[in-house]
Short mmCIF file of C-alpha atoms in Angstrom, two decimals:
data_model
loop_
_atom_site.label_atom_id
_atom_site.label_comp_id
_atom_site.label_asym_id
_atom_site.label_seq_id
_atom_site.Cartn_x
_atom_site.Cartn_y
_atom_site.Cartn_z
CA MET A 1 -9.09 12.92 24.02
CA SER A 2 -9.49 13.97 20.41
CA ILE A 3 -9.16 11.65 17.44
CA LYS A 4 -8.04 12.89 14.03
CA ARG A 5 -8.31 10.81 10.87
CA TYR A 6 -6.08 11.35 7.84
CA GLY A 7 -7.18 10.30 4.37
CA ALA A 8 -10.43 8.55 5.19
CA GLU A 9 -11.61 9.35 1.66
CA GLN A 10 -8.80 7.49 -0.13
CA VAL A 11 -9.26 5.20 -3.12
CA GLY A 12 -7.45 2.01 -4.00
CA ALA A 13 -6.86 -0.06 -7.10
CA GLY A 14 -9.46 0.49 -9.79
CA GLY A 15 -10.59 3.72 -8.11
CA LYS A 16 -12.62 1.88 -5.48
CA PRO A 17 -13.05 3.69 -2.14
CA LEU A 18 -11.22 2.12 0.79
CA PRO A 19 -13.10 1.70 4.09
CA PHE A 20 -10.28 2.91 6.36
CA ALA A 21 -8.16 5.97 7.06
CA ARG A 22 -4.52 6.26 5.99
CA ALA A 23 -3.76 7.15 9.63
CA VAL A 24 -5.49 7.91 12.92
CA GLU A 25 -4.03 10.14 15.64
CA ALA A 26 -5.05 10.05 19.31
CA ASP A 27 -3.25 11.51 22.36
CA GLY A 28 0.07 11.86 20.55
CA TRP A 29 -0.09 8.38 19.03
CA LEU A 30 -0.29 8.02 15.26
CA HIS A 31 -1.33 4.66 13.79
CA VAL A 32 -0.51 4.51 10.08
CA SER A 33 -2.37 1.93 7.99
CA GLY A 34 -0.43 -0.56 5.90
CA GLN A 35 1.20 1.08 2.89
CA VAL A 36 2.04 -0.64 -0.35
CA ALA A 37 3.84 0.53 -3.47
CA MET A 38 0.74 2.34 -4.75
CA GLU A 39 0.71 5.43 -6.91
CA ASN A 40 -2.46 7.00 -8.31
CA GLY A 41 -4.51 4.04 -7.12
CA GLU A 42 -2.35 1.38 -8.80
CA ILE A 43 0.58 -0.78 -7.65
CA ILE A 44 3.79 0.29 -9.36
CA ASP A 45 5.77 -2.15 -11.46
CA GLY A 46 9.10 -3.20 -10.08
CA ASN A 47 11.06 -5.55 -7.90
CA ILE A 48 11.25 -5.59 -4.10
CA VAL A 49 13.71 -2.68 -4.09
CA ALA A 50 11.46 -0.35 -6.10
CA GLN A 51 8.34 -1.42 -4.23
CA THR A 52 10.04 -1.02 -0.83
CA HIS A 53 11.17 2.52 -1.65
CA LYS A 54 7.65 3.42 -2.76
CA ALA A 55 5.87 1.79 0.20
CA ILE A 56 8.19 3.46 2.72
CA GLY A 57 7.90 6.74 0.81
CA ASN A 58 4.11 6.53 1.11
CA LEU A 59 4.44 5.81 4.84
CA LEU A 60 6.80 8.76 5.37
CA ALA A 61 4.48 11.09 3.43
CA ILE A 62 1.64 10.24 5.82
CA LEU A 63 3.90 10.77 8.84
CA LYS A 64 4.94 14.17 7.47
CA GLU A 65 1.34 15.19 6.73
CA ALA A 66 0.48 14.46 10.37
CA GLY A 67 3.53 16.35 11.68
CA TYR A 68 5.62 13.31 12.63
CA GLY A 69 9.02 12.14 11.45
CA VAL A 70 10.88 8.86 11.26
CA GLU A 71 12.35 9.64 14.69
CA HIS A 72 8.84 9.35 16.18
CA VAL A 73 8.21 5.82 14.88
CA VAL A 74 8.14 3.31 17.75
CA ARG A 75 6.94 0.18 15.96
CA VAL A 76 6.82 -1.08 12.37
CA GLY A 77 4.99 -4.07 10.92
CA VAL A 78 6.17 -5.59 7.64
CA TRP A 79 4.57 -8.18 5.38
CA LEU A 80 6.64 -9.68 2.57
CA ASP A 81 5.11 -11.74 -0.19
CA ASP A 82 8.33 -13.71 -0.77
CA PRO A 83 10.69 -14.49 2.14
CA ARG A 84 13.63 -14.49 -0.30
CA ASP A 85 13.16 -10.70 -0.47
CA PHE A 86 13.99 -10.28 3.24
CA TRP A 87 17.62 -9.17 2.88
CA SER A 88 16.94 -6.85 -0.05
CA PHE A 89 14.05 -5.33 1.90
CA ASN A 90 16.26 -4.90 5.00
CA LYS A 91 18.91 -3.03 3.02
CA ILE A 92 16.36 -0.45 1.84
CA TYR A 93 14.60 -0.33 5.24
CA GLN A 94 17.89 0.50 6.96
CA GLU A 95 18.38 3.51 4.66
CA TYR A 96 15.24 5.04 6.15
CA PHE A 97 15.19 3.75 9.73
CA GLY A 98 18.87 3.02 10.46
CA ALA A 99 19.42 6.15 12.59
CA HIS A 100 16.16 5.66 14.52
CA PRO A 101 15.46 1.90 14.58
CA PRO A 102 11.98 1.13 15.89
CA ALA A 103 10.70 -2.18 17.19
CA ARG A 104 9.63 -4.33 14.23
CA ALA A 105 7.88 -7.50 13.18
CA CYS A 106 8.36 -8.95 9.70
CA VAL A 107 6.40 -11.90 8.35
CA GLN A 108 5.68 -13.64 5.09
CA SER A 109 2.09 -13.24 3.96
CA SER A 110 -0.06 -13.54 0.88
CA MET A 111 -1.09 -10.03 -0.09
CA MET A 112 -4.59 -8.75 -0.75
CA VAL A 113 -3.26 -6.78 -3.74
CA ASP A 114 -0.56 -7.72 -6.24
CA CYS A 115 2.41 -6.28 -4.37
CA LYS A 116 5.63 -7.51 -2.83
CA VAL A 117 5.59 -5.61 0.49
CA GLU A 118 3.26 -3.85 2.90
CA ILE A 119 4.41 -1.75 5.86
CA ASP A 120 2.58 -0.01 8.69
CA CYS A 121 3.73 1.83 11.78
CA VAL A 122 2.85 3.38 15.10
CA ALA A 123 4.48 6.70 15.99
CA TYR A 124 4.40 8.78 19.16
CA LYS A 125 5.01 12.46 19.76
CA PRO A 126 4.01 14.26 22.94
CA LYS A 127 1.27 16.79 22.23
CA ASN A 128 3.45 19.74 23.25
CA ALA A 129 6.41 18.68 21.09
#
């Protein structure tokens, strides 16, 4: 079994190096690290709608880089800073995952950075696909 790491050299807020890969692929499984509404190492300004679009956009960019699509996502994990954002988040989430709904967990959590949402996923694609 081979293991491929994507973006192990990434930097976070303040230009500090992050001690994890954006994603790791093994035997057709792709585990994408939690994505927030970060651009150029900083969290974007905006409400839950803007931050959800950006966080999911970051997630999809990693999937694409690794050769996967939204149709390959089998599980999503979501952390919301404020539970009142749940329905607004769901509306945006459905725009991206509505045709291919994966299993999902969504919880309220204090964030490690000043953001409103974090989202990770696990995707699967057979090696010969």
